XYZ file of C-alpha atoms in Angstrom:
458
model
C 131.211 133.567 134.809
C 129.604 136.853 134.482
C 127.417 137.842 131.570
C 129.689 140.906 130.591
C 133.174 141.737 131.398
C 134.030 145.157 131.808
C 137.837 145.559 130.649
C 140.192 147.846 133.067
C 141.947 150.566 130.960
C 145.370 151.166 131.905
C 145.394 154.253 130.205
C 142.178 156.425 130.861
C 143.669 159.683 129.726
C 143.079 158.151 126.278
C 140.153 158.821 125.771
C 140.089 160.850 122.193
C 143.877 160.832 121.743
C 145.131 160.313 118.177
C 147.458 156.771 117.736
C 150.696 156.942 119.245
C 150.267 160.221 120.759
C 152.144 160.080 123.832
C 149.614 157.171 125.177
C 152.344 154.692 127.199
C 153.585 156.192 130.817
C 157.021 155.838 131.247
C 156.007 153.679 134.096
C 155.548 150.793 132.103
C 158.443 151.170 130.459
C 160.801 150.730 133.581
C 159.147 147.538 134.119
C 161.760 146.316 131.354
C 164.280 144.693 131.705
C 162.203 142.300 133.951
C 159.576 141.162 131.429
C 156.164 140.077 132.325
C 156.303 136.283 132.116
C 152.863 134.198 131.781
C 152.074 130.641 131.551
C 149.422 129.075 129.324
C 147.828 126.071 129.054
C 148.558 123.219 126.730
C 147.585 123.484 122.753
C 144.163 122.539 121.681
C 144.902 121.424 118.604
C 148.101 119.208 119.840
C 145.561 117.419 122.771
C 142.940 116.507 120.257
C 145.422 115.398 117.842
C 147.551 113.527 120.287
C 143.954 111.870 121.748
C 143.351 110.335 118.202
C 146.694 109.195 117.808
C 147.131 107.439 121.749
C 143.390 106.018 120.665
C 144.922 104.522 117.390
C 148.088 103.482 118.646
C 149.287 100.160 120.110
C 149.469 100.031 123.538
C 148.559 102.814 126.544
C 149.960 106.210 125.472
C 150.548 108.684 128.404
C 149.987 112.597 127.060
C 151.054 115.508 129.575
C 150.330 119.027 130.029
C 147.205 118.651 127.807
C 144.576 121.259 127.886
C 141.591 120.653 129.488
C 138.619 122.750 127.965
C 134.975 122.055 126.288
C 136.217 121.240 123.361
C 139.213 118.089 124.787
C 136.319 117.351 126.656
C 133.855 116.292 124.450
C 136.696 115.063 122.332
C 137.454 113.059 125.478
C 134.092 111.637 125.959
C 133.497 110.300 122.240
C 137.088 108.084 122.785
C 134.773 106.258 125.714
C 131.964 105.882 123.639
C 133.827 104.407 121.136
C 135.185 101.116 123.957
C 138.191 103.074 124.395
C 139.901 103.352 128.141
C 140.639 106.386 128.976
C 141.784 108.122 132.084
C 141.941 111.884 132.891
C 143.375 114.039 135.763
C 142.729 117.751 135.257
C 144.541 118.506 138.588
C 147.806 116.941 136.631
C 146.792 118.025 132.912
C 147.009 114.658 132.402
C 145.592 111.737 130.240
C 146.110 108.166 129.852
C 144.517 106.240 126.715
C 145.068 102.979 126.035
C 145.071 102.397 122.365
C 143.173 100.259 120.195
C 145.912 98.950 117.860
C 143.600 100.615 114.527
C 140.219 98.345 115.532
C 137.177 100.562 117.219
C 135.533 98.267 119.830
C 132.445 99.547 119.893
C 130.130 98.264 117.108
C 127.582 101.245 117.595
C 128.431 104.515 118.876
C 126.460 107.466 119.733
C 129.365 110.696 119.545
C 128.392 113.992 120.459
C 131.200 116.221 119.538
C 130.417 120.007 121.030
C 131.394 122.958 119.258
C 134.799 121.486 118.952
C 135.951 120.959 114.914
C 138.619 118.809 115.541
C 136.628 116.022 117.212
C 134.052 116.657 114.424
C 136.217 116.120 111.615
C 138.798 113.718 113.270
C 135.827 111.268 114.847
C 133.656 111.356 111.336
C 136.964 110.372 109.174
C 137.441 107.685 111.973
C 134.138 106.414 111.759
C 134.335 106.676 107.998
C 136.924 103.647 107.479
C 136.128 101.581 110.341
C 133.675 98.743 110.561
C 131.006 100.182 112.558
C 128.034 102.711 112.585
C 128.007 106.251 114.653
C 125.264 108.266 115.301
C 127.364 111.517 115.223
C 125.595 114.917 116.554
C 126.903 118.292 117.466
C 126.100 121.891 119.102
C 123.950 124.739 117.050
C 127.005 126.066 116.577
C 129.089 123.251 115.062
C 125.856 122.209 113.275
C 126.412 125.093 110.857
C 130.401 124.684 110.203
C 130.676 122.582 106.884
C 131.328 118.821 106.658
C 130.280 117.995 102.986
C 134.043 117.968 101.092
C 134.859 115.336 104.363
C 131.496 113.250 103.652
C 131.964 113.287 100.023
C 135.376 111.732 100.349
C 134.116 109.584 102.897
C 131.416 108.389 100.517
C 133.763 107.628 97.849
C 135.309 105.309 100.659
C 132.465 103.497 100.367
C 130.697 104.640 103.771
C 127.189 104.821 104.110
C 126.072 108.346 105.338
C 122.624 109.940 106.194
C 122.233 113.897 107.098
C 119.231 114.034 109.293
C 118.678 117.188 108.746
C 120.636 119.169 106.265
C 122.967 117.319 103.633
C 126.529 117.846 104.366
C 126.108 119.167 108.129
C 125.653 117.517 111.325
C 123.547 115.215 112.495
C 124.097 112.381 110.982
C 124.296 108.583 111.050
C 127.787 107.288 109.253
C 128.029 103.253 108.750
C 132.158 102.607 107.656
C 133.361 99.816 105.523
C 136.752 100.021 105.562
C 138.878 101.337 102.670
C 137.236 100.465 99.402
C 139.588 102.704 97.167
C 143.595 103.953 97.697
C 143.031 106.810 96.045
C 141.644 110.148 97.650
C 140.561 113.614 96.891
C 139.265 116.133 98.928
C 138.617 119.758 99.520
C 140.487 121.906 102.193
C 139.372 125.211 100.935
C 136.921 125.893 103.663
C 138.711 123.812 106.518
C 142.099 121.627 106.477
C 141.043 119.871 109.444
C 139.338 117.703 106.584
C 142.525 116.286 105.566
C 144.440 116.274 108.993
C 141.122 113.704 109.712
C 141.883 111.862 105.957
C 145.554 111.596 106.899
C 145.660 110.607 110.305
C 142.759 107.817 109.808
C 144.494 106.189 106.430
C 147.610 104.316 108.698
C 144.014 102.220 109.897
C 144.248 100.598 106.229
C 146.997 97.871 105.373
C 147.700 99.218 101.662
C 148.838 102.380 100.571
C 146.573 105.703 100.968
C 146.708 108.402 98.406
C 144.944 111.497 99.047
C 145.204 114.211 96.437
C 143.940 117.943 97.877
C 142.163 121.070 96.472
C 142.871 124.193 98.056
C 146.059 125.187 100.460
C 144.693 126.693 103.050
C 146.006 125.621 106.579
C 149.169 124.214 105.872
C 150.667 124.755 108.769
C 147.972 122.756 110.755
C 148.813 119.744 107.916
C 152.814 120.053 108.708
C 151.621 119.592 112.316
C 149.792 116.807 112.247
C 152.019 115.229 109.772
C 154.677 115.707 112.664
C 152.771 114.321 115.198
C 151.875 110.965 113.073
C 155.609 110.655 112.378
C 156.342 111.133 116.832
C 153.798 108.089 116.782
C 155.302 106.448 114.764
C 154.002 106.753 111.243
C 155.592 108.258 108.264
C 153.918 110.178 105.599
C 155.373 111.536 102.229
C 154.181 114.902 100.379
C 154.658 115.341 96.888
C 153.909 118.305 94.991
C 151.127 116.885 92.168
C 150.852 120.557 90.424
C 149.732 123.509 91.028
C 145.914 122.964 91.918
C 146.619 119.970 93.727
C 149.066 118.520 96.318
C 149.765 114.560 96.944
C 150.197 113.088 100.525
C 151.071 108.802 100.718
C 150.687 107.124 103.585
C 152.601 104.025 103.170
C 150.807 100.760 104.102
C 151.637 98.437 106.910
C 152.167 101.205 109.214
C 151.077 101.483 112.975
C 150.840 104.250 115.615
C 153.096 102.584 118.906
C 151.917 104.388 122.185
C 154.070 107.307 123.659
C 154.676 109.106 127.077
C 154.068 112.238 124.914
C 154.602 116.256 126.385
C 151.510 118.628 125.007
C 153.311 122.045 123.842
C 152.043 125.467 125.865
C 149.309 126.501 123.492
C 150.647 129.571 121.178
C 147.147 130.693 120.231
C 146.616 131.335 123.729
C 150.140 132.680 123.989
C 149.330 135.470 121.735
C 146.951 137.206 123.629
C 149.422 138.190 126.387
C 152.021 138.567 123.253
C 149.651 141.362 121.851
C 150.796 143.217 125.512
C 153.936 144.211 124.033
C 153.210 146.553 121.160
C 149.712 147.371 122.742
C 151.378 148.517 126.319
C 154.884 149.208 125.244
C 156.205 146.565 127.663
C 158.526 143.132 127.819
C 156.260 139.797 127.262
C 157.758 136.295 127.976
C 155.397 133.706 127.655
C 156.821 130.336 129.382
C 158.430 127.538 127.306
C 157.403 128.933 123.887
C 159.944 128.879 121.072
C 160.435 129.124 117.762
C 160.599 125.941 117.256
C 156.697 125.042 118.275
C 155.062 122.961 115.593
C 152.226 125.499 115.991
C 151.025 127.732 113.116
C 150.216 130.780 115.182
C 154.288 131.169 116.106
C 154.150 133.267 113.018
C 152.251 135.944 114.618
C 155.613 136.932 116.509
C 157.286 137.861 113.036
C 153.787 139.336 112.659
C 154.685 141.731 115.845
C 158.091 141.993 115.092
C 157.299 144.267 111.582
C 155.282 146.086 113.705
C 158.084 147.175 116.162
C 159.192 144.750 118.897
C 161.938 142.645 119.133
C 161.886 138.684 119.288
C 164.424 136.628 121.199
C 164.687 133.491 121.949
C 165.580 132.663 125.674
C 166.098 129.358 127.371
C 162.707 130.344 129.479
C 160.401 131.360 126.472
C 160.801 133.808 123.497
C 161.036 136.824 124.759
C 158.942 140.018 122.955
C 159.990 143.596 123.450
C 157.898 146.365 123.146
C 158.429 149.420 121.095
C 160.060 151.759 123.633
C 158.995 155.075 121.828
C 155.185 154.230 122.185
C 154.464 153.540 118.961
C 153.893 150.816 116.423
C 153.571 150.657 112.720
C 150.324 149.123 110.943
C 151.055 146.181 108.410
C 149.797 144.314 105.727
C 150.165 140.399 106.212
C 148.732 137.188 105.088
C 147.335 135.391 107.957
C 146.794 131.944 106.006
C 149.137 130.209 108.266
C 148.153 131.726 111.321
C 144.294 133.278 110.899
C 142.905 132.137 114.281
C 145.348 135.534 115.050
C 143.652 137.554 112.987
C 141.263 138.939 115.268
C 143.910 139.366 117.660
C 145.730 141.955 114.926
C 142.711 143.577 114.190
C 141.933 144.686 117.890
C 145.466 146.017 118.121
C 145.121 147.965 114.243
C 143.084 151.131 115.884
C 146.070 151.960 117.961
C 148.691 151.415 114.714
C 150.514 154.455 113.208
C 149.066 153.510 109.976
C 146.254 151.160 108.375
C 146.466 147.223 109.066
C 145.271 144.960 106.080
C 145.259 141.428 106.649
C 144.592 139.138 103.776
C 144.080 135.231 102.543
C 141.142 134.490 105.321
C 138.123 134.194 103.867
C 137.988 130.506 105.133
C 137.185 132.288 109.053
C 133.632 133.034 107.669
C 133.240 129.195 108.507
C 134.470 129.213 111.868
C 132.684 129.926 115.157
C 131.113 132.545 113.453
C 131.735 134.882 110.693
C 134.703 135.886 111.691
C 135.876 138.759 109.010
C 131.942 140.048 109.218
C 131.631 139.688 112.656
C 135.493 141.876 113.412
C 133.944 144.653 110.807
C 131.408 145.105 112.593
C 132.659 145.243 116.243
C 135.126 147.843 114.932
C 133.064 149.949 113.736
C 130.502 149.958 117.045
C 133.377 151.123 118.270
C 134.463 154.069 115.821
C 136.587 152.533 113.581
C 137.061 152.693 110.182
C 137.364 149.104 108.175
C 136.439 148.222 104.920
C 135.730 144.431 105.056
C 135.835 142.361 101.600
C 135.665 138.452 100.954
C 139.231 137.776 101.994
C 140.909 140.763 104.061
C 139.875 143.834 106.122
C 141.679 146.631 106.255
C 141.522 149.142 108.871
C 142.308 152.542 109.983
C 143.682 153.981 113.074
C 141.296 156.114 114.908
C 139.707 157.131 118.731
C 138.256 154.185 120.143
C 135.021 154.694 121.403
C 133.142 153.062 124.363
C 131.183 150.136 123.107
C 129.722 146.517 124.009
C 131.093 143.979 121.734
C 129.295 141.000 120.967
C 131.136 137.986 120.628
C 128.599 135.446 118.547
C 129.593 132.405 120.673
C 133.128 132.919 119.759
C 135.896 132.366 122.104
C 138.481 134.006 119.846
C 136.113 137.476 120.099
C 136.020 137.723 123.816
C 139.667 137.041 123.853
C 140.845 139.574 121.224
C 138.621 142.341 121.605
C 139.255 142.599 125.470
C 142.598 143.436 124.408
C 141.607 146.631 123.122
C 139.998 147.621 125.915
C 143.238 147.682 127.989
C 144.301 151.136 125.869
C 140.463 152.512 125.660
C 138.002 152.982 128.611
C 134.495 151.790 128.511
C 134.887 148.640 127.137
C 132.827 145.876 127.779
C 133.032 142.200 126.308
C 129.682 139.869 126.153
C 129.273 136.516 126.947
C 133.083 136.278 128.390
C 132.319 132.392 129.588
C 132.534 131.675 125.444
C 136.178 130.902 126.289
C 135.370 127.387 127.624
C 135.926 126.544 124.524
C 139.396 126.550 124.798
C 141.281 128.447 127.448
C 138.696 128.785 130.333
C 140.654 130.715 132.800
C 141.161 133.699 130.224
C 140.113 136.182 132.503
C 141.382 134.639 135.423
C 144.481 134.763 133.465
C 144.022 138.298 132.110
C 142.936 140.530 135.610
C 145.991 138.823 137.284
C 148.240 140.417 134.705
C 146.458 144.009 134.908
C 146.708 143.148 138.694
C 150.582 142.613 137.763
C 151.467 145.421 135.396
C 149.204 147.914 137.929
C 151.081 147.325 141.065
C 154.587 147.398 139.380
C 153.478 150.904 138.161
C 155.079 153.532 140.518
């Protein structure tokens, strides 16, 4: 891919207009009722999940429509270093794994995990309770993301753990001893993958697994993968401990039994072309999408609904209207259960009616990069006024003006920001092959529907 990707305006004659000042053509309005219908790729975060389960499971597990991307890649490759079979058709978004039954093969292991956070937390909670010793490493990037609250608990396990370089962040050498206490605690405030790894990883012991939690952010990424266990096959029960603290039991004696499991389209990536609606003015149905998705990010819809589209549920996909008037309202909304969206919001804020605030995500400064610095500062290269403070931004309608925006080796950058160069010209996004990360065909994706929406224009 290119080093730079200059987004197509569709709207040129924007160009120091005030928000919602006449800026949609009627012509993309008479492209309703016949929405513009995309498909995406399976989830990210339902592949990686559903790769640790078919690897723990009994039997060979069969997982369609997965997504195939850096970061199910490298995931990928650590299940074969760890003895596991595994079989992959990208042509078929297809894998086949054939479980271990709970007991890693491989003695030794040597994992190299990427940039992606699930195989880094899943793979080191793994390695954490099982009898063997991994030599775990990751990308510059991933070697800054935390790890400590997971290696604590992991420690208190009674694994043997040695940071190579920095304490509490990759590399570094983990030697597991099985489960030498029942009862866990550990810190999600920073990441909840720590406890999806914690949760998933106690059905390998034969008693019951407490694990008590600090911190609540992520939820909806623990009721997912507290779904998933229970579709392989193992049951887990949440109690509410009080109000700093919430209990999860894993009953002992449990096993994961091997599936012929179906990957959900990935709503993170739906979102994108969801943003289309308010942002163009036009109908957005994203294939086999619904309400019902197990998938935090399906609460960025509501999200777009308060700002002025309709949502309805079709037997196709949910359907999203655009505001018909050309013009959307700014909000104020907690993005805790769906902050990998949060960018997304923020690039469609300068084009609001009023001011956007979005709140409760101070845990993105751990991410990728900086994500609430790293927004700030893109909006204002490009005019805008934000105030940015430890949890929320807030920001302000205003002319957009022509800018390069740097995406700090951060998929969900490139993907957001090009959005808001479909309403101003002179746009250009760096580094656009950051999306390997997890959609890969972004762009691909993304000119075909500007090819789309420009030759149904009259």
């Amino acid at each position: 891919m290119n080093d730079s990707y200059s987004v197509p305006c569709l709207f040129p004659a924007l160009s120091g207009q005030k928000a919602c000042e006449s800026f949609i053509s009627p012509a993309f309005w008479s492209l309703s009722p016949l929405p513009l219908t995309v498909s995406v790729p399976g989830s990210k975060s339902i592949t990686n999940r559903a790769m640790l389960l078919a690897l723990l499971a009994r039997g060979a597990s069969t997982l369609k429509n997965c997504l195939f991307s850096d970061d199910s890649r490298h995931f990928l490759s650590c299940v074969r270093e760890l003895g596991i079979t595994a079989t992959a058709s990208e042509e078929t978004h297809q894998v086949t794994i054939s479980g271990c039954g709970g007991c890693i093969p491989a003695g030794e292991a040597s994992l190299y995990v990427g940039s992606a956070g699930t195989a880094a937390r899943f793979l080191t909670a793994l390695a954490g309770v099982s009898e063997s010793i991994c030599h775990m490493d990751a990308s510059a990037q991933m070697r800054r993301r935390p790890m400590a609250p997971l290696l604590q608990t992991l420690r208190e396990l009674g694994a043997q753990i040695s940071c190579h370089e920095k304490e509490g962040y990759f590399p570094f050498t983990i030697t597991g001893h099985g489960f030498h206490r029942q009862e866990l605690t550990v810190d999600i405030t920073q990441s909840s993958q720590f406890l999806s790894a914690l949760l998933i990883a106690a059905a390998c012991s034969q008693e019951e697994i407490r694990i008590r939690t600090t911190g609540r952010h992520g939820m909806a990424y623990i009721a997912m993968t507290i779904r998933m266990m229970e579709q392989f096959g193992v049951h887990t029960i949440e109690e509410t401990d009080s109000e700093a603290f919430r209990l999860f039991r894993i009953p002992g004696g449990q096993h994961y039994e091997a599936q012929h499991y179906q990957v959900e389209p990935d709503v993170s990536a739906a979102c994108y072309f969801y943003a289309l609606a308010p942002l163009l003015g036009i109908d957005v149905m994203v294939k086999d999408v619904h309400p019902s998705s197990m998938q935090g990010d399906i609460r960025f819809l509501q999200l777009l609904a308060g700002m002025g589209c309709t949502l309805i549920d079709t037997k196709e996909g949910i359907l999203l209207k655009g505001p018909k008037d050309g013009c959307y309202s700014g909000i104020t909304a907690d993005m805790s259960a769906c902050s990998d969206q949060a960018i997304t919001l923020a690039a469609l804020a300068p084009f609001a009616s009023s001011p956007t605030t979005i709140t409760s995500i101070g845990h993105i400064r751990c991410q990728e990069s900086d994500r609430l610095t790293a927004m700030a500062t893109e909006l204002k290269r490009m005019g805008i006024r934000c105030i940015e403070k430890p949890d929320q931004i807030t920001i302000w309608p205003g002319s957009v003006s022509p800018a390069r925006i740097r995406t700090y080796d951060d998929h969900r950058m490139a993907m957001g920001f090009a959005l808001t160069g479909l309403r101003a010209p002179g746009m250009v996004i760096e580094d656009p092959g950051c999306c390997r990360k997890t959609f890969e065909q972004y762009f691909d994706v993304l000119d075909n529907v500007i090819r789309r929406l420009t030759e149904a224009t009259p």
